[in-house]
PDB file of C-alpha atoms in Angstrom:
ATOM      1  CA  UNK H1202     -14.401   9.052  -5.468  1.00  0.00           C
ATOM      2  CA  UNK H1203     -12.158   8.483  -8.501  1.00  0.00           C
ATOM      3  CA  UNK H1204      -9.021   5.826  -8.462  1.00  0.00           C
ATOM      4  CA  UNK H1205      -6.661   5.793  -5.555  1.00  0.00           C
ATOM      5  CA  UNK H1206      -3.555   6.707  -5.746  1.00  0.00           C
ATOM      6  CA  UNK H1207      -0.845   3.738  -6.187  1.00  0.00           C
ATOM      7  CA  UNK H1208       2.014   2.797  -4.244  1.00  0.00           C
ATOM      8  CA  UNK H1209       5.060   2.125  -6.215  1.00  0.00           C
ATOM      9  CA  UNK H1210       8.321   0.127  -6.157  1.00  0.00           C
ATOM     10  CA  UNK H1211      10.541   2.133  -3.896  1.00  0.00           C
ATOM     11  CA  UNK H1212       7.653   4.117  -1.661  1.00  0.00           C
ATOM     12  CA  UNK H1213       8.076   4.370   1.922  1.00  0.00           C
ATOM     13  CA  UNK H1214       5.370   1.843   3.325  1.00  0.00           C
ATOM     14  CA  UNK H1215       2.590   3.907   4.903  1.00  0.00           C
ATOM     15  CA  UNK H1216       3.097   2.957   8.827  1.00  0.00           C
ATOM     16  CA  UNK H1217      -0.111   1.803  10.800  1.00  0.00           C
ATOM     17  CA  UNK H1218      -1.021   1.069  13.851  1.00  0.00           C
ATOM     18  CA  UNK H1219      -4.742  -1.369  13.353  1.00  0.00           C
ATOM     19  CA  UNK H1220      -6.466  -3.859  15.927  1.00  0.00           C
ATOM     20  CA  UNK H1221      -6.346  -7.323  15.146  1.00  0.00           C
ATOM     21  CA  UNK H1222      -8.804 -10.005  15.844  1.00  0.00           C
ATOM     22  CA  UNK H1223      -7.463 -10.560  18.983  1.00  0.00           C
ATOM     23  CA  UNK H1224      -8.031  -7.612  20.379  1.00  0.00           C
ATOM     24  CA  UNK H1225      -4.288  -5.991  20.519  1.00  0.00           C
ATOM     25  CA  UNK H1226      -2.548  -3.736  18.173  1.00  0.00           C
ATOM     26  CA  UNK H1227      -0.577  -4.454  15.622  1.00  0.00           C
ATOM     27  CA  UNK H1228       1.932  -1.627  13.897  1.00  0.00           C
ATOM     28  CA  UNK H1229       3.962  -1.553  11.169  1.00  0.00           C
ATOM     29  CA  UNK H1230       6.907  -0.513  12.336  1.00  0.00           C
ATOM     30  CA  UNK H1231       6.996  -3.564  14.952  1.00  0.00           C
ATOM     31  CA  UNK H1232       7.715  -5.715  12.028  1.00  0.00           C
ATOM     32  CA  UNK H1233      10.800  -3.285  11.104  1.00  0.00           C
ATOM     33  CA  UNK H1234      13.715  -5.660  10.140  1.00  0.00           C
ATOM     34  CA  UNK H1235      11.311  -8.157   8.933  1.00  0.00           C
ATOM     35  CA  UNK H1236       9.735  -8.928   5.332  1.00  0.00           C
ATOM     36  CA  UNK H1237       5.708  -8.463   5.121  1.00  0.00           C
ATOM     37  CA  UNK H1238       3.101  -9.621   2.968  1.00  0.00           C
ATOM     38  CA  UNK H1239       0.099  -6.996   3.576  1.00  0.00           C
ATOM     39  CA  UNK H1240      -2.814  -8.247   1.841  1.00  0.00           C
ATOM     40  CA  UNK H1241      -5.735  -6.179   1.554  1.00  0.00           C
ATOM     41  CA  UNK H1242      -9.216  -7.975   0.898  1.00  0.00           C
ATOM     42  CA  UNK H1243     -12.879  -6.778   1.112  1.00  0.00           C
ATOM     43  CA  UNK H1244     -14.898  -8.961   3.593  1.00  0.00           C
ATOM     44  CA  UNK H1245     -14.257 -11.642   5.750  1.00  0.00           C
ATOM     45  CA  UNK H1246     -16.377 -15.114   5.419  1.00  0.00           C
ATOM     46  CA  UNK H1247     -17.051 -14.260   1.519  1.00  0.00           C
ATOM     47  CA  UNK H1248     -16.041 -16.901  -0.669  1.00  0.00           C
ATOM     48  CA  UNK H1249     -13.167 -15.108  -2.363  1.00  0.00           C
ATOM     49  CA  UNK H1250     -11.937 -13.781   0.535  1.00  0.00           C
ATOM     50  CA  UNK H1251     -11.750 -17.454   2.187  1.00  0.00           C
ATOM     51  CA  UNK H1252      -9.974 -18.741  -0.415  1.00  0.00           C
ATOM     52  CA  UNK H1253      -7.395 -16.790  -0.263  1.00  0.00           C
ATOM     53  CA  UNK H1254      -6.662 -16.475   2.989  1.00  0.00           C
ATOM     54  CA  UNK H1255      -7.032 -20.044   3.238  1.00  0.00           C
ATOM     55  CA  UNK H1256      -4.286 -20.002   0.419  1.00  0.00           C
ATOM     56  CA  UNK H1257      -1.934 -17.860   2.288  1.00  0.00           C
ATOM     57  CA  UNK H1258      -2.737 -19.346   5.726  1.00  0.00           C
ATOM     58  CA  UNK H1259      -1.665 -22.877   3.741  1.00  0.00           C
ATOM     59  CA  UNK H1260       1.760 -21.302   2.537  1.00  0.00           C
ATOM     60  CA  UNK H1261       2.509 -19.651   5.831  1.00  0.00           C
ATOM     61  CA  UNK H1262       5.388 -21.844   6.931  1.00  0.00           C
ATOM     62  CA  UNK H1263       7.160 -21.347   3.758  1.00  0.00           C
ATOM     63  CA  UNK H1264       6.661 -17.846   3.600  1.00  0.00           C
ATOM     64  CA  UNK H1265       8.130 -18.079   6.908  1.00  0.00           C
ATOM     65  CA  UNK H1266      11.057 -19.863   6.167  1.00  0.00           C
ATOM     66  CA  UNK H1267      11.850 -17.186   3.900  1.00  0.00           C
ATOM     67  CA  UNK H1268      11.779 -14.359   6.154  1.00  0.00           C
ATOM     68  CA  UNK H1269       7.842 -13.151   5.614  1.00  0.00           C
ATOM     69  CA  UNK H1270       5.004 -12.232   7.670  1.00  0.00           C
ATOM     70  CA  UNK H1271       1.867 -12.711   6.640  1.00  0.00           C
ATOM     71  CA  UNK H1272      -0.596  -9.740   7.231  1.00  0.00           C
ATOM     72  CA  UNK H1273      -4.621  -9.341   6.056  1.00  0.00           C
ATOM     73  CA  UNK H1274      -6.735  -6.138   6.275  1.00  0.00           C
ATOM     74  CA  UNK H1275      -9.988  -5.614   5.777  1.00  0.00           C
ATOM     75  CA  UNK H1276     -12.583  -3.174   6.866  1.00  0.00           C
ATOM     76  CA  UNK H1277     -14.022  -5.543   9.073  1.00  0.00           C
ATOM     77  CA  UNK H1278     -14.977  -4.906  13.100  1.00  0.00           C
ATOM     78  CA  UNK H1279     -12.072  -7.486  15.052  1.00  0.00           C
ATOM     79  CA  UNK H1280     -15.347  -9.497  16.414  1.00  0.00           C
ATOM     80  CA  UNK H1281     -16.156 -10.549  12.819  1.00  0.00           C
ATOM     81  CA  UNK H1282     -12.100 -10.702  12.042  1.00  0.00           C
ATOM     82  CA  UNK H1283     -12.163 -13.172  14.930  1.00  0.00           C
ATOM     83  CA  UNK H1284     -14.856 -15.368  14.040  1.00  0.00           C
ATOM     84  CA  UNK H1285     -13.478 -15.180  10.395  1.00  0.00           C
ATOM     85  CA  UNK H1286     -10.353 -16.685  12.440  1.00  0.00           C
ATOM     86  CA  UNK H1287     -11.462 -19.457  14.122  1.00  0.00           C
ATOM     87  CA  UNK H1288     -13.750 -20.794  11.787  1.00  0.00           C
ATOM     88  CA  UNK H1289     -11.214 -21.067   9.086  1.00  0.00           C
ATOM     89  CA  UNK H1290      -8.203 -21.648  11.687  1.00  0.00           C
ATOM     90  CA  UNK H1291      -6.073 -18.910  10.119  1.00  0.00           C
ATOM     91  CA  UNK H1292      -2.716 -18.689  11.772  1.00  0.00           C
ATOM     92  CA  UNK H1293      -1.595 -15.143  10.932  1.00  0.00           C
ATOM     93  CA  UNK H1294      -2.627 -11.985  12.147  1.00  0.00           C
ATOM     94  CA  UNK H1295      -5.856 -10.084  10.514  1.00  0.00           C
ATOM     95  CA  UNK H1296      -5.927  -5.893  10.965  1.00  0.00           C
ATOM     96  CA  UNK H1297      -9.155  -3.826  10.829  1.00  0.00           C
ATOM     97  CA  UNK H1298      -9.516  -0.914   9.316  1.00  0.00           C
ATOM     98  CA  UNK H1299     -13.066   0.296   9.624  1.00  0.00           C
ATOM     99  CA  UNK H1300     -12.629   3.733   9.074  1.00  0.00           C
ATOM    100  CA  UNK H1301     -10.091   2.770   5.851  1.00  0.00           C
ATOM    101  CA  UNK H1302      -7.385   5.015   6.185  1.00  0.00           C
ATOM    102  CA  UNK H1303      -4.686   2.556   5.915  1.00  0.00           C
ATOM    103  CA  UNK H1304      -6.552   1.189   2.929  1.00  0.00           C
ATOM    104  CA  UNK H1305      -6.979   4.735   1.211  1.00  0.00           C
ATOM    105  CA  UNK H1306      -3.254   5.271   2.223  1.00  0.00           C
ATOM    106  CA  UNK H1307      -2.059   1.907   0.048  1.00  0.00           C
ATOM    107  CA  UNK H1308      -4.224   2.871  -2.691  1.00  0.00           C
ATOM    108  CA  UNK H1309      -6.728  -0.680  -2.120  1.00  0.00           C
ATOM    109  CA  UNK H1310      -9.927   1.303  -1.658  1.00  0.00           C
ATOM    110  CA  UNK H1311     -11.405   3.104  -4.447  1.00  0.00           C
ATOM    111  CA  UNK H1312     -13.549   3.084  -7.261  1.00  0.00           C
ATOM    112  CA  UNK H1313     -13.184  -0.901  -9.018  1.00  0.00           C
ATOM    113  CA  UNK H1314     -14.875  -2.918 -11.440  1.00  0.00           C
ATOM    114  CA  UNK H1315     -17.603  -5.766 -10.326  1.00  0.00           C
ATOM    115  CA  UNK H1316     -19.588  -7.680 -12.428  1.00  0.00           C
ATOM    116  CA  UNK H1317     -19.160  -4.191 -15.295  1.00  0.00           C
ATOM    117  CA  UNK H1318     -20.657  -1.952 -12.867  1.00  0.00           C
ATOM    118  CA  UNK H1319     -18.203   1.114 -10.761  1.00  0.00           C
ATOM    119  CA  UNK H1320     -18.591   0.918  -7.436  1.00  0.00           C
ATOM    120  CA  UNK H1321     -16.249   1.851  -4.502  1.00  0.00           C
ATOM    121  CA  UNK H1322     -14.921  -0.506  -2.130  1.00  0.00           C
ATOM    122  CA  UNK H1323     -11.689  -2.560  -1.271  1.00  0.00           C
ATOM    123  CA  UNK H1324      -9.270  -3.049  -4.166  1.00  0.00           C
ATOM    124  CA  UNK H1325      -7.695  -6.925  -3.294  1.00  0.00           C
ATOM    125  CA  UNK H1326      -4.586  -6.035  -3.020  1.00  0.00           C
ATOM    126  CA  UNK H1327      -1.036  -7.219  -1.995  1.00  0.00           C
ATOM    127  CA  UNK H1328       1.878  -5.280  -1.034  1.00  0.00           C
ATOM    128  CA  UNK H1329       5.041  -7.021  -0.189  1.00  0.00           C
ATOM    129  CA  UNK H1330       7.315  -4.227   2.350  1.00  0.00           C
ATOM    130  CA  UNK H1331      11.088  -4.647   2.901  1.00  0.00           C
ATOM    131  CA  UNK H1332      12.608  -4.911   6.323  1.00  0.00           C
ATOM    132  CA  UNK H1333      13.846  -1.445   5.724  1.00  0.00           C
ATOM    133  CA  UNK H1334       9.450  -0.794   5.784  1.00  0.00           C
ATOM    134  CA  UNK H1335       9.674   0.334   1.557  1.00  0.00           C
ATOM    135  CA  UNK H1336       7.103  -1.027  -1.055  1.00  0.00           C
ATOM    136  CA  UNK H1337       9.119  -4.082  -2.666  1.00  0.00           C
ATOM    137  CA  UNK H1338       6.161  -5.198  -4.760  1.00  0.00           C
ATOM    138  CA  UNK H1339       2.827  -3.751  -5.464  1.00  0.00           C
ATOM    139  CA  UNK H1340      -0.396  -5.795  -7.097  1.00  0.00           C
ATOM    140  CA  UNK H1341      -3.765  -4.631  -7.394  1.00  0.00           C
ATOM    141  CA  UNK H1342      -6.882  -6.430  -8.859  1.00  0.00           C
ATOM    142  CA  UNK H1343      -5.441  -9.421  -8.216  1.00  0.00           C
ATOM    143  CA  UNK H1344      -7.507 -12.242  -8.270  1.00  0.00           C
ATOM    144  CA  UNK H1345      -8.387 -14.710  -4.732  1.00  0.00           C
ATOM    145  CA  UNK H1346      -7.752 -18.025  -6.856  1.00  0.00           C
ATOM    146  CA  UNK H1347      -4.324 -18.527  -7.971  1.00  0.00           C
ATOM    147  CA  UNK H1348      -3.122 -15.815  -6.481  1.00  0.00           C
ATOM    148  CA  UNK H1349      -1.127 -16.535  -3.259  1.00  0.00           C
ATOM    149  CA  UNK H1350       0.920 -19.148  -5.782  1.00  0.00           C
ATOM    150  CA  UNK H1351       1.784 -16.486  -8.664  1.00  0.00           C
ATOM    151  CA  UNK H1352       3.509 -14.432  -5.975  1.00  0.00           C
ATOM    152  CA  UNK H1353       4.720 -17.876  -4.236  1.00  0.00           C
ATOM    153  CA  UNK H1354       6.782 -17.902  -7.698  1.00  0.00           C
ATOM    154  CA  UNK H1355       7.433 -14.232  -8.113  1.00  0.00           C
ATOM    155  CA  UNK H1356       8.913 -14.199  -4.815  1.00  0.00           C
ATOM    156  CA  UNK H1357      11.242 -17.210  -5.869  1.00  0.00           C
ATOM    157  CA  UNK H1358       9.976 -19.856  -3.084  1.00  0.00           C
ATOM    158  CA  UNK H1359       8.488 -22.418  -5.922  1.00  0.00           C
TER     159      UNK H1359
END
Protein backbone atom coordinates (compact mmCIF):
# COMPACT_ATOMS: atom_id res chain seq x y z
CA UNK A 1 0.00 0.00 0.00
CA UNK A 2 1.79 3.28 -0.75
CA UNK A 3 0.53 6.89 0.76
CA UNK A 4 -3.11 7.78 0.63
CA UNK A 5 -4.31 10.16 -1.21
CA UNK A 6 -4.95 13.70 0.63
CA UNK A 7 -7.89 15.71 1.01
CA UNK A 8 -7.39 19.30 0.31
CA UNK A 9 -8.75 22.77 1.18
CA UNK A 10 -11.84 23.05 -0.93
CA UNK A 11 -12.70 19.02 -1.46
CA UNK A 12 -16.13 17.90 -1.12
CA UNK A 13 -16.11 15.98 2.34
CA UNK A 14 -16.43 12.26 1.58
CA UNK A 15 -20.14 11.52 3.07
CA UNK A 16 -20.48 8.45 5.52
CA UNK A 17 -22.81 6.76 7.08
CA UNK A 18 -20.64 4.68 10.40
CA UNK A 19 -22.10 3.12 13.75
CA UNK A 20 -21.29 4.78 16.79
CA UNK A 21 -20.74 3.39 20.18
CA UNK A 22 -24.12 3.52 20.89
CA UNK A 23 -25.27 1.43 18.59
CA UNK A 24 -27.08 3.96 15.96
CA UNK A 25 -25.82 5.53 12.87
CA UNK A 26 -24.34 8.45 12.43
CA UNK A 27 -24.00 10.22 8.69
CA UNK A 28 -22.41 12.98 7.46
CA UNK A 29 -24.78 14.65 5.81
CA UNK A 30 -27.04 14.81 9.14
CA UNK A 31 -24.61 17.33 10.35
CA UNK A 32 -25.22 19.43 6.96
CA UNK A 33 -25.50 23.13 8.08
CA UNK A 34 -23.26 22.46 10.91
CA UNK A 35 -19.30 22.80 11.41
CA UNK A 36 -17.40 19.30 12.18
CA UNK A 37 -14.28 18.34 13.64
CA UNK A 38 -13.66 14.60 12.24
CA UNK A 39 -10.78 13.26 13.96
CA UNK A 40 -9.36 10.14 12.88
CA UNK A 41 -7.18 8.09 15.50
CA UNK A 42 -5.85 4.47 15.55
CA UNK A 43 -7.12 2.59 18.69
CA UNK A 44 -9.22 3.27 21.41
CA UNK A 45 -7.84 2.85 25.23
CA UNK A 46 -4.08 3.48 23.89
CA UNK A 47 -2.42 6.14 25.61
CA UNK A 48 -2.21 8.58 22.72
CA UNK A 49 -5.42 8.02 21.67
CA UNK A 50 -6.82 8.87 25.36
CA UNK A 51 -5.18 11.85 25.50
CA UNK A 52 -6.51 13.27 22.92
CA UNK A 53 -9.78 12.52 23.04
CA UNK A 54 -9.68 13.40 26.52
CA UNK A 55 -8.32 16.81 25.09
CA UNK A 56 -11.12 17.31 22.73
CA UNK A 57 -13.80 15.83 25.03
CA UNK A 58 -12.31 18.79 27.60
CA UNK A 59 -12.77 21.59 24.85
CA UNK A 60 -16.14 20.35 23.72
CA UNK A 61 -18.27 23.16 25.09
CA UNK A 62 -16.20 25.71 23.46
CA UNK A 63 -16.00 24.08 20.33
CA UNK A 64 -19.61 24.14 20.74
CA UNK A 65 -20.12 27.55 21.35
CA UNK A 66 -18.54 28.13 18.17
CA UNK A 67 -20.67 26.18 16.00
CA UNK A 68 -18.54 22.61 15.98
CA UNK A 69 -19.22 19.07 16.40
CA UNK A 70 -16.91 16.98 17.61
CA UNK A 71 -16.52 13.59 15.72
CA UNK A 72 -13.75 10.49 16.36
CA UNK A 73 -13.18 7.45 14.07
CA UNK A 74 -11.36 4.70 14.49
CA UNK A 75 -11.33 1.19 13.23
CA UNK A 76 -12.59 -0.03 16.31
CA UNK A 77 -15.84 -2.62 16.80
CA UNK A 78 -18.73 0.02 18.68
CA UNK A 79 -18.46 -2.56 21.83
CA UNK A 80 -14.82 -1.48 22.36
CA UNK A 81 -15.86 2.32 21.10
CA UNK A 82 -18.32 2.04 23.98
CA UNK A 83 -16.26 0.90 26.68
CA UNK A 84 -13.57 3.41 25.37
CA UNK A 85 -16.69 5.81 26.21
CA UNK A 86 -17.60 5.22 29.46
CA UNK A 87 -14.45 4.67 30.96
CA UNK A 88 -13.10 7.96 29.90
CA UNK A 89 -16.71 9.72 30.02
CA UNK A 90 -16.34 11.15 26.51
CA UNK A 91 -19.29 13.27 25.59
CA UNK A 92 -19.18 13.27 21.78
CA UNK A 93 -19.98 10.78 19.40
CA UNK A 94 -17.20 7.98 18.30
CA UNK A 95 -17.77 6.24 14.51
CA UNK A 96 -16.35 2.80 13.55
CA UNK A 97 -14.97 2.03 10.66
CA UNK A 98 -13.77 -1.54 10.69
CA UNK A 99 -13.62 -2.20 7.24
CA UNK A 100 -11.77 1.55 6.73
CA UNK A 101 -13.34 2.90 3.87
CA UNK A 102 -14.14 6.19 5.28
CA UNK A 103 -10.59 6.25 6.54
CA UNK A 104 -9.02 5.27 3.04
CA UNK A 105 -11.56 7.85 1.59
CA UNK A 106 -9.96 10.92 3.93
CA UNK A 107 -6.60 9.79 3.16
CA UNK A 108 -5.87 8.73 7.35
CA UNK A 109 -5.00 5.12 6.58
CA UNK A 110 -1.94 4.30 4.82
CA UNK A 111 1.52 3.57 4.95
CA UNK A 112 3.14 6.00 8.20
CA UNK A 113 6.14 6.24 10.13
CA UNK A 114 6.44 4.52 13.84
CA UNK A 115 9.28 4.34 15.82
CA UNK A 116 11.52 4.55 11.88
CA UNK A 117 9.87 1.53 10.73
CA UNK A 118 6.77 1.69 7.53
CA UNK A 119 3.95 0.15 8.48
CA UNK A 120 0.26 0.66 7.46
CA UNK A 121 -2.34 1.72 9.71
CA UNK A 122 -4.41 4.88 10.80
CA UNK A 123 -2.82 8.22 9.94
CA UNK A 124 -4.11 10.62 13.24
CA UNK A 125 -5.74 12.83 11.50
CA UNK A 126 -8.14 15.88 11.71
CA UNK A 127 -10.35 17.28 9.20
CA UNK A 128 -12.39 20.26 10.01
CA UNK A 129 -15.79 20.20 7.20
CA UNK A 130 -17.89 23.34 6.54
CA UNK A 131 -21.62 23.40 6.98
CA UNK A 132 -21.77 23.43 3.26
CA UNK A 133 -19.96 19.44 4.02
CA UNK A 134 -16.30 20.86 2.07
CA UNK A 135 -12.78 20.18 3.62
CA UNK A 136 -12.05 23.62 5.53
CA UNK A 137 -8.84 22.32 7.07
CA UNK A 138 -6.83 19.24 6.62
CA UNK A 139 -3.88 17.88 9.19
CA UNK A 140 -2.21 14.72 9.09
CA UNK A 141 0.53 13.29 11.44
CA UNK A 142 -0.53 15.34 13.91
CA UNK A 143 0.54 14.63 17.16
CA UNK A 144 -2.16 13.41 20.42
CA UNK A 145 -0.36 15.97 22.90
CA UNK A 146 -0.81 19.49 22.09
CA UNK A 147 -2.80 18.95 19.48
CA UNK A 148 -6.53 19.66 20.17
CA UNK A 149 -5.01 23.31 21.48
CA UNK A 150 -2.91 24.20 18.17
CA UNK A 151 -6.17 23.88 16.25
CA UNK A 152 -8.10 25.48 19.43
CA UNK A 153 -5.87 28.58 18.14
CA UNK A 154 -5.95 27.96 14.44
CA UNK A 155 -9.56 27.93 14.60
CA UNK A 156 -9.47 31.40 16.48
CA UNK A 157 -11.31 30.21 19.87
CA UNK A 158 -8.00 30.97 22.17
Amino acid sequence: MTAPDRLSPGDPAPEFTLPTDTGDQLSLADLRGRKVVLYAYPAAMTPGCTKQACDFRDSLASLQAAGYEVIGISPDKPEKLAKFRDRDAITFPLVSDTDKAVLIAYGAYGEKQLYGKTVTGVIRSTFVIDADGKIERALYNVKATGHVAKLRRDLGLD
